PDB file of C-alpha atoms in Angstrom:
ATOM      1  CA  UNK A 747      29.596 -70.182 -39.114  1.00  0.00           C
ATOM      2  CA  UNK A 748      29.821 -73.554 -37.267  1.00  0.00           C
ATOM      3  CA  UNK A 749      28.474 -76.312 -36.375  1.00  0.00           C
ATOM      4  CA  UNK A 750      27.479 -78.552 -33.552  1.00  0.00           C
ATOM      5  CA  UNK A 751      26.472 -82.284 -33.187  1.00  0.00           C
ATOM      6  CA  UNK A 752      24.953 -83.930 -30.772  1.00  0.00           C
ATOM      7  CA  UNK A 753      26.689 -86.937 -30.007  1.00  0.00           C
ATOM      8  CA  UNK A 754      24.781 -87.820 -26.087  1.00  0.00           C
ATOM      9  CA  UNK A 755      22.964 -86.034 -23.608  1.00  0.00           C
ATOM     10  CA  UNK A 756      22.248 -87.152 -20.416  1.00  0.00           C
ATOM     11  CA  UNK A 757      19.844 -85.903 -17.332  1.00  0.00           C
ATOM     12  CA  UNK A 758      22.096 -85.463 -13.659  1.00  0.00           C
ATOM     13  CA  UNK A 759      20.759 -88.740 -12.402  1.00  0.00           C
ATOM     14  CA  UNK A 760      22.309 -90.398 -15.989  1.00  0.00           C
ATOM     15  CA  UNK A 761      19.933 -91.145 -17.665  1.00  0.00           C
ATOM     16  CA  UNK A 762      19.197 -90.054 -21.858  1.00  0.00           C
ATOM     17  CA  UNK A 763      17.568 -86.494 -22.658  1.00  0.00           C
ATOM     18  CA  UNK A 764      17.177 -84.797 -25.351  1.00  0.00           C
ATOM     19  CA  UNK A 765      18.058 -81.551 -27.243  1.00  0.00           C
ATOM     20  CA  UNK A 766      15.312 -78.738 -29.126  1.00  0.00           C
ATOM     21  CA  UNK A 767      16.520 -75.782 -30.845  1.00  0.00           C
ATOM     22  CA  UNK A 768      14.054 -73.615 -32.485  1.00  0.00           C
ATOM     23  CA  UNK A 769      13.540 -71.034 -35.032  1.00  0.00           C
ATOM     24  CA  UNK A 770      10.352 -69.055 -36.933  1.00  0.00           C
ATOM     25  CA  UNK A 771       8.659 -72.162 -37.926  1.00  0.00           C
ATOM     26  CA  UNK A 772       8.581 -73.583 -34.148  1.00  0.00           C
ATOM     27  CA  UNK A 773      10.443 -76.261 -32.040  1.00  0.00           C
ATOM     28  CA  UNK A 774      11.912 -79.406 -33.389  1.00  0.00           C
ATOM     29  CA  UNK A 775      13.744 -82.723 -31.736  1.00  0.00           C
ATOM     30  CA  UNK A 776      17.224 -83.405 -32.695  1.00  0.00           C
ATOM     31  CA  UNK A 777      18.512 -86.785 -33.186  1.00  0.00           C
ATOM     32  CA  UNK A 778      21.647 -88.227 -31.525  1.00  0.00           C
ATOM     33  CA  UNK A 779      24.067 -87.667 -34.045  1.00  0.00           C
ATOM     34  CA  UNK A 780      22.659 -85.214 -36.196  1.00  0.00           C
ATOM     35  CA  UNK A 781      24.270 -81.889 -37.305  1.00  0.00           C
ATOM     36  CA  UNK A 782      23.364 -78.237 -37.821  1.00  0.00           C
ATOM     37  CA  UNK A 783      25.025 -75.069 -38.923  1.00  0.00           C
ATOM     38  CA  UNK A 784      24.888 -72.020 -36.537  1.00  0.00           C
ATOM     39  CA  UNK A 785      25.877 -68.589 -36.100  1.00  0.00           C
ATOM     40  CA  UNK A 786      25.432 -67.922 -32.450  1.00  0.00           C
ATOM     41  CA  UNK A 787      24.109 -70.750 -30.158  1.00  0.00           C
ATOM     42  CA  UNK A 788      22.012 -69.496 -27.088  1.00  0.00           C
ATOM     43  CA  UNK A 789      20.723 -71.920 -24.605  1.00  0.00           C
ATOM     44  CA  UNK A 790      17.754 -71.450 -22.577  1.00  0.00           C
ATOM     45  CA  UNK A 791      16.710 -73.450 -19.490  1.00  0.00           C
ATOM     46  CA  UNK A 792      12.981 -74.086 -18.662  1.00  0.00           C
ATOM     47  CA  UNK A 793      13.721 -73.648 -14.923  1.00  0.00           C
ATOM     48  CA  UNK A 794      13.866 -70.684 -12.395  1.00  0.00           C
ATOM     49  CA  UNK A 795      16.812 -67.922 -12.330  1.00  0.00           C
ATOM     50  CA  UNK A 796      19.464 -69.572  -9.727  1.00  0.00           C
ATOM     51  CA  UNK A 797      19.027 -73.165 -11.353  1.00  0.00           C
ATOM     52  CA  UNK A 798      19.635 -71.867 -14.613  1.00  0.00           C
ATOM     53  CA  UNK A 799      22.613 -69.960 -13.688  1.00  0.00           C
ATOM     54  CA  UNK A 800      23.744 -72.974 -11.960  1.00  0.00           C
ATOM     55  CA  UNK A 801      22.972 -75.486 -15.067  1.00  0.00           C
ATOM     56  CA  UNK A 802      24.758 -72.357 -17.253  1.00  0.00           C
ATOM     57  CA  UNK A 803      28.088 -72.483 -15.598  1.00  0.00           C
ATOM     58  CA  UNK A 804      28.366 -76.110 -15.543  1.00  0.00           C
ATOM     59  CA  UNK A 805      27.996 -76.181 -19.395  1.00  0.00           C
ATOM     60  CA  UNK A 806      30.573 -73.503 -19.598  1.00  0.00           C
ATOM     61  CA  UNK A 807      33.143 -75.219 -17.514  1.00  0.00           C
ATOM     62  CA  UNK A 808      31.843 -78.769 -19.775  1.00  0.00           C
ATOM     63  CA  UNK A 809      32.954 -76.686 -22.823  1.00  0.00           C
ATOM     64  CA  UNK A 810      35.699 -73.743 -21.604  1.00  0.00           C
ATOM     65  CA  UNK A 811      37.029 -75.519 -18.341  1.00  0.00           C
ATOM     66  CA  UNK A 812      39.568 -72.977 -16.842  1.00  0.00           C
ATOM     67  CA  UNK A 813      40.689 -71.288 -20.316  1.00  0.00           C
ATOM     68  CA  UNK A 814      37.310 -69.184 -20.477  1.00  0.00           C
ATOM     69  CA  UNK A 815      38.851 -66.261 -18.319  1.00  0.00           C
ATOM     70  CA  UNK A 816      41.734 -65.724 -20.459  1.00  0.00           C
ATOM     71  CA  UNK A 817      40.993 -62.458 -21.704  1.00  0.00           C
ATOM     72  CA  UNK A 818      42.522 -59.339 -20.744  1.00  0.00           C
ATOM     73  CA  UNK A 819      41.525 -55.779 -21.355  1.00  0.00           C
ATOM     74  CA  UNK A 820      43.588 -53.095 -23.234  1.00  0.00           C
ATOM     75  CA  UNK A 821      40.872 -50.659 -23.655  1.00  0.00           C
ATOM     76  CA  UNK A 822      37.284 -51.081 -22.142  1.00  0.00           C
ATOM     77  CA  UNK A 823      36.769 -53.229 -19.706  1.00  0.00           C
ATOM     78  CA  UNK A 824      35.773 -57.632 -19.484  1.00  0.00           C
ATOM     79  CA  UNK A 825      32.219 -58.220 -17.660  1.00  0.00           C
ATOM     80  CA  UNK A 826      32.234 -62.282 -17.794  1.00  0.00           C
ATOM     81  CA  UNK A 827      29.672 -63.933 -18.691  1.00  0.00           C
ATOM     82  CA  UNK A 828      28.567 -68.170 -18.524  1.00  0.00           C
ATOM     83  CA  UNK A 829      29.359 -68.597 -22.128  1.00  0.00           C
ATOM     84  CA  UNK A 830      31.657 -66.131 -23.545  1.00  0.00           C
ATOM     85  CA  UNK A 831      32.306 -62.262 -22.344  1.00  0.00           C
ATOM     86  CA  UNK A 832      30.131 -59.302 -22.548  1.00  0.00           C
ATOM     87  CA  UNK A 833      32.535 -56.248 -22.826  1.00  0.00           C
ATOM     88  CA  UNK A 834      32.216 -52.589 -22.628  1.00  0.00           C
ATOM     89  CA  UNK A 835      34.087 -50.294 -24.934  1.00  0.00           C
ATOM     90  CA  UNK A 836      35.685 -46.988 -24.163  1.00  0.00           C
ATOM     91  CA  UNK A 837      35.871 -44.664 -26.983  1.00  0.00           C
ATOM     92  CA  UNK A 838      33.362 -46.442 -29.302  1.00  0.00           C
ATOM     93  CA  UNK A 839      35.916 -50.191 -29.201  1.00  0.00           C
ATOM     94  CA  UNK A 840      37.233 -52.701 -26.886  1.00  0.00           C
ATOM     95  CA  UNK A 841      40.562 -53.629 -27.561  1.00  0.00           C
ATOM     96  CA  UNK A 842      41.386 -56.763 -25.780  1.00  0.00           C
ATOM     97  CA  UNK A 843      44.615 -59.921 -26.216  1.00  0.00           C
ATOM     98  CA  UNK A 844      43.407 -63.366 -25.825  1.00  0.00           C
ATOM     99  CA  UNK A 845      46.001 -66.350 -26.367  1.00  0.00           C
ATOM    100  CA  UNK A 846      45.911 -69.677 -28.270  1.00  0.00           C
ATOM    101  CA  UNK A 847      43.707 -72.058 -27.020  1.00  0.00           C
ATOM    102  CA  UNK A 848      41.852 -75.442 -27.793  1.00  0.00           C
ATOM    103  CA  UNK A 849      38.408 -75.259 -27.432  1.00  0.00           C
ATOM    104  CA  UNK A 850      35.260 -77.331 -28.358  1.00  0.00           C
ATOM    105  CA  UNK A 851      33.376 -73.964 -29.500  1.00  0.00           C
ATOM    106  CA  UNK A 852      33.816 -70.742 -30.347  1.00  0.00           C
ATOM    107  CA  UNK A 853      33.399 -68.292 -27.291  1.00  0.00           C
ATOM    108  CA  UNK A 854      31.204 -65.682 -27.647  1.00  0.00           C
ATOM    109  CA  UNK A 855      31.696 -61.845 -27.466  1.00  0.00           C
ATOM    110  CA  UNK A 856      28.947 -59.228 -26.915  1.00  0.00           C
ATOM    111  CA  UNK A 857      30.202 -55.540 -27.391  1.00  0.00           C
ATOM    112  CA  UNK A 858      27.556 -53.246 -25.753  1.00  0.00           C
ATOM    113  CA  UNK A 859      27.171 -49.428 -26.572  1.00  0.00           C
ATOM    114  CA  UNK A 860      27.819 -49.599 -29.948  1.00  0.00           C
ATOM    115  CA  UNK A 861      26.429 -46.860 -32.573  1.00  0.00           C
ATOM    116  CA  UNK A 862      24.672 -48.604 -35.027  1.00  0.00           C
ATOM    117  CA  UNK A 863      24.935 -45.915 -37.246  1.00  0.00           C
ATOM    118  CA  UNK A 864      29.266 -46.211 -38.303  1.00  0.00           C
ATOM    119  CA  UNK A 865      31.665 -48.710 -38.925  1.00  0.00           C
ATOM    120  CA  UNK A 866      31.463 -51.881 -36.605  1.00  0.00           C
ATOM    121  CA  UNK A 867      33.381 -55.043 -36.604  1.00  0.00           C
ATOM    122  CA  UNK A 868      36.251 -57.676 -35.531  1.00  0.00           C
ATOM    123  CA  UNK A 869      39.866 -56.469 -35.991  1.00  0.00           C
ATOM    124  CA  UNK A 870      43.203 -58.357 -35.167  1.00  0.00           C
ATOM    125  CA  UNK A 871      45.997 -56.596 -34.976  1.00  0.00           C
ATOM    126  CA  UNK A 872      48.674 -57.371 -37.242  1.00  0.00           C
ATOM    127  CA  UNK A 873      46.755 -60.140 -39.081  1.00  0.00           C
ATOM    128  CA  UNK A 874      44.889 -56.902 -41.405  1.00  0.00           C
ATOM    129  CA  UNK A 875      42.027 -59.598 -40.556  1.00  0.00           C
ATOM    130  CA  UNK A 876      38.623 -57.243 -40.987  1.00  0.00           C
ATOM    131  CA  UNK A 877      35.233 -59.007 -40.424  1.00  0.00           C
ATOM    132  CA  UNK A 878      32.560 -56.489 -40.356  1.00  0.00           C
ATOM    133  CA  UNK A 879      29.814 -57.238 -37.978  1.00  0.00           C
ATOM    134  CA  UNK A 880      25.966 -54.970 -37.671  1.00  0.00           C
ATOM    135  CA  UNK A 881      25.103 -54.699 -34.026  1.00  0.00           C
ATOM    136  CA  UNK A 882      21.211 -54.418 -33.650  1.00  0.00           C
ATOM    137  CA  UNK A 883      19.233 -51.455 -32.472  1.00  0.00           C
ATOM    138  CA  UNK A 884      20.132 -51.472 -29.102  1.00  0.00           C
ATOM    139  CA  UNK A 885      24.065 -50.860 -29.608  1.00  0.00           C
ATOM    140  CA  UNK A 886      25.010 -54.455 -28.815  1.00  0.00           C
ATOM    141  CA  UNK A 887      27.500 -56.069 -30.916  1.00  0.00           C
ATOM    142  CA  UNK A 888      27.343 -59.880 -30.927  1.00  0.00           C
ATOM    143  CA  UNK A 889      30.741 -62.285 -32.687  1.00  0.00           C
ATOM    144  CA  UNK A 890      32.561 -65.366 -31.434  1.00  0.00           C
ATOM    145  CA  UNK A 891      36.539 -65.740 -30.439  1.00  0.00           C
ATOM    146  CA  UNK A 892      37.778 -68.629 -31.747  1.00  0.00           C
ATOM    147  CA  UNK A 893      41.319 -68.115 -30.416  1.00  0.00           C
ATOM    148  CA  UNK A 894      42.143 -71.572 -31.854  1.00  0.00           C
ATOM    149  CA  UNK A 895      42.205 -70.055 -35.382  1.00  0.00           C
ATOM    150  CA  UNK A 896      42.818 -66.174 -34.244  1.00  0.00           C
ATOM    151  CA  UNK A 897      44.441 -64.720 -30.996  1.00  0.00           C
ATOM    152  CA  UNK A 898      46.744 -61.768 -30.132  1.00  0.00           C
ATOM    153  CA  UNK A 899      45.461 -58.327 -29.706  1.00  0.00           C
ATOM    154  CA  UNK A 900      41.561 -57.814 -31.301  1.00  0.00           C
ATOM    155  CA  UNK A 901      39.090 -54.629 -31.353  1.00  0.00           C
ATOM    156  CA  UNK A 902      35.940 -55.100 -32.100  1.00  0.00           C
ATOM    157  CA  UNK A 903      33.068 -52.241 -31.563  1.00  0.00           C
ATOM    158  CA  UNK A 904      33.001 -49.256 -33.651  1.00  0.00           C
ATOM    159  CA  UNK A 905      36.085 -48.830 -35.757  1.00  0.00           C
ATOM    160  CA  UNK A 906      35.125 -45.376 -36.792  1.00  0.00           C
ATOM    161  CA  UNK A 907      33.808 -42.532 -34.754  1.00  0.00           C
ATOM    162  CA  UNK A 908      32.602 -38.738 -35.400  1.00  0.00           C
ATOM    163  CA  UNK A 909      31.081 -36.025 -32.951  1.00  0.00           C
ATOM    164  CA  UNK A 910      28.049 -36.112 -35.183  1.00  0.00           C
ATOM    165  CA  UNK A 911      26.239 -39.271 -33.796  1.00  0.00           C
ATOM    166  CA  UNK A 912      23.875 -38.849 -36.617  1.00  0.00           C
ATOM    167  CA  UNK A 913      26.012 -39.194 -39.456  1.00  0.00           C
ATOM    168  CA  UNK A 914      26.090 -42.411 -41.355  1.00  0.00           C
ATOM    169  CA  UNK A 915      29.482 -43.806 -41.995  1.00  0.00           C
ATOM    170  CA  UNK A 916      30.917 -46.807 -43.847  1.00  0.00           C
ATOM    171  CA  UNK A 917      33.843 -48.583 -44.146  1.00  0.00           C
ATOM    172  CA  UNK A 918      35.450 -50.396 -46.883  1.00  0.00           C
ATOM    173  CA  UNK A 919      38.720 -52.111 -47.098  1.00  0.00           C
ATOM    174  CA  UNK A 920      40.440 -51.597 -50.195  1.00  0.00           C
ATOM    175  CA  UNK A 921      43.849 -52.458 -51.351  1.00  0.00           C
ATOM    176  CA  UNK A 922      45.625 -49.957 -51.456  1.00  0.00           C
ATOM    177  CA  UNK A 923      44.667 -48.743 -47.956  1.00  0.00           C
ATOM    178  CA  UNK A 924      41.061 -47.521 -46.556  1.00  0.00           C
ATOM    179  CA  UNK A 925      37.889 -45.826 -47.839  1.00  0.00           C
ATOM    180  CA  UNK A 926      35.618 -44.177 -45.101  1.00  0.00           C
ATOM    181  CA  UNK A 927      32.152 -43.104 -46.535  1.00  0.00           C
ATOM    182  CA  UNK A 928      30.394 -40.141 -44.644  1.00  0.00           C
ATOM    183  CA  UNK A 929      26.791 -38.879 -45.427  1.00  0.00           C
ATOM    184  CA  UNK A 930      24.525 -36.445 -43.676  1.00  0.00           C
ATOM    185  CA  UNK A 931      21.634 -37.240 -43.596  1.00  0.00           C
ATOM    186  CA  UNK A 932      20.336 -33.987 -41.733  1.00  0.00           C
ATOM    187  CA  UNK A 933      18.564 -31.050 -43.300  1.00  0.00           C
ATOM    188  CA  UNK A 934      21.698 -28.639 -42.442  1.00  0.00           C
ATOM    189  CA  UNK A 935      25.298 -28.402 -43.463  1.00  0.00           C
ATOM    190  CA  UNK A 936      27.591 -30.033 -40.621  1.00  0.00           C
ATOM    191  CA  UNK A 937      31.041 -29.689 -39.752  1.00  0.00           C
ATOM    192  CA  UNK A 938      32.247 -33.397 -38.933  1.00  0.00           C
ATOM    193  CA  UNK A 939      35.411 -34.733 -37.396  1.00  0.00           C
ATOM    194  CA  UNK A 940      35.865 -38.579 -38.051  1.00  0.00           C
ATOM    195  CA  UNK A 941      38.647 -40.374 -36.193  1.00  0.00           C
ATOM    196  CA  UNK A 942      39.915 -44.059 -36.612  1.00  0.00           C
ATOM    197  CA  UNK A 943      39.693 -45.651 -33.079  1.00  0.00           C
ATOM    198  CA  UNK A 944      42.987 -46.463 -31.269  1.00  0.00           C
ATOM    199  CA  UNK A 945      43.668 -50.495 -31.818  1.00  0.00           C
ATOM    200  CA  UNK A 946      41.594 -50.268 -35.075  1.00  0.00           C
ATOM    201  CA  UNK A 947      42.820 -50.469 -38.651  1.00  0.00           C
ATOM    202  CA  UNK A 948      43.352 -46.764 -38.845  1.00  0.00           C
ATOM    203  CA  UNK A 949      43.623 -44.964 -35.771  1.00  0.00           C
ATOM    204  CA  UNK A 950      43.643 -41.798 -35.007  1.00  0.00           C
ATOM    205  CA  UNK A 951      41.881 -38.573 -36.394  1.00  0.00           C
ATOM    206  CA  UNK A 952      41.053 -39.131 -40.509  1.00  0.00           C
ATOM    207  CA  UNK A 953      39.783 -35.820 -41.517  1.00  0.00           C
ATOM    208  CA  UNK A 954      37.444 -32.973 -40.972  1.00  0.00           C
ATOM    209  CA  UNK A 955      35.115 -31.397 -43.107  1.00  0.00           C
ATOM    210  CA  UNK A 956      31.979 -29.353 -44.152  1.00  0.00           C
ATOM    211  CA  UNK A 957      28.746 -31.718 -45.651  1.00  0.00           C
ATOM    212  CA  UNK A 958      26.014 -30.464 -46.831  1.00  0.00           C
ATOM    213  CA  UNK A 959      22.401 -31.306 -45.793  1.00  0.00           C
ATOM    214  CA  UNK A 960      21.774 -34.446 -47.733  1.00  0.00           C
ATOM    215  CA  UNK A 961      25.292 -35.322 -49.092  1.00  0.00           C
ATOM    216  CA  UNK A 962      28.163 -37.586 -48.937  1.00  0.00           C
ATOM    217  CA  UNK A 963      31.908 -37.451 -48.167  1.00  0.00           C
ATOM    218  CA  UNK A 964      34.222 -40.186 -49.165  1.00  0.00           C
ATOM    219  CA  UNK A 965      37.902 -40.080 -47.717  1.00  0.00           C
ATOM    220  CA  UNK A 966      40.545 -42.218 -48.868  1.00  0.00           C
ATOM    221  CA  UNK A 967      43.248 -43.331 -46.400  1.00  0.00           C
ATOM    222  CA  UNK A 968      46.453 -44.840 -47.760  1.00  0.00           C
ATOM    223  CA  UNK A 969      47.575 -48.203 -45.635  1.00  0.00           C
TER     224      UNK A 969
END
């Protein structure tokens, strides 16, 4: 949902490099000057560990400077990272306020431990801004802060929760409130508890209820 352009690149001794980016059909050159759309840009350095994490943090400070650090915790906790944060949620979210800023690029947020299974996104509080997001199978969440468009108080992990980590939940944004979709997809009947985490766009407990093996449950919460 952006896009970069390469306008020079330069070696440490000054003189002119180049930049690859690649993709399923292999590696190709870009051109001084030329453009391309991205959803998350990851760099990769052909070069041993400490170099790279050396080369890594002088991009980030090239891009961030000293405004990189500027987000605090609410809930979960901020382990910082070259290019963005990587944070841990408590409860299923992270709830975290990061303020105004100029940057050249978006920074980028991974949200680890997240059930793949419910509800997962970017909220801001106050803004009823929603932007659903699918970790992958490993539980980690992966969206960019661009606190020159958004900033104040966000949560972004799991929005919903049950103590059934089986179940399969959705959630749709309607407008007259909420609609939280439940199904079991289990061969017995299970009693569920769903709650809206704290920070999200409903928090708190939703409902309880029997489903049956093989059924679904749709609750409707009012705004």
């Amino acid at each position: 949902d952006d896009t970069f352009t390469v306008h020079r690149i330069v070696r440490k001794d000054g003189s002119a490099s180049c930049i690859f980016y690649g993709n399923n059909l292999g590696a190709k050159q870009y051109a001084t000057g030329a453009s391309r759309p991205y959803g998350y840009l990851l760099m990769r350095w052909p070069v041993g560990i400490p170099l790279a994490d050396g080369l890594d943090q002088q991009v980030a400070d090239l891009l961030f400077g000293s405004q990189r650090g500027q987000l605090a915790a609410v809930r979960g906790k901020v382990l910082d990272v070259p290019f963005g944060f990587k944070v841990k949620p408590t409860e299923g979210a992270f709830t975290g306020a990061i303020p105004a800023m100029s940057l050249k690029m978006g920074l980028p947020l991974q949200v680890t431990s997240v059930n793949p299974k419910w509800p997962a996104g970017l909220w801001w509080d106050g803004k009823a801004f929603y932007e659903p997001l699918a970790p992958d199978q490993e539980g980690t969440l992966w969206t960019q802060l661009k606190p020159q468009k958004h900033h104040g108080t966000f949560t972004a992990g799991n929005l919903i929760t049950c103590d059934q980590p089986d179940m399969l939940i959705r959630l749709f944004q309607k407008t007259q409130g909420w609609q939280v979709l439940v199904h079991n997809p289990t061969n017995q009947d299970l009693t569920v508890n769903v709650t809206g985490v704290i920070g999200g766009p409903v928090p708190g407990k939703i409902a309880t209820a029997t489903i049956p093996a093989g059924t679904d449950w749709k609750i409707n919460v009012s705004k």
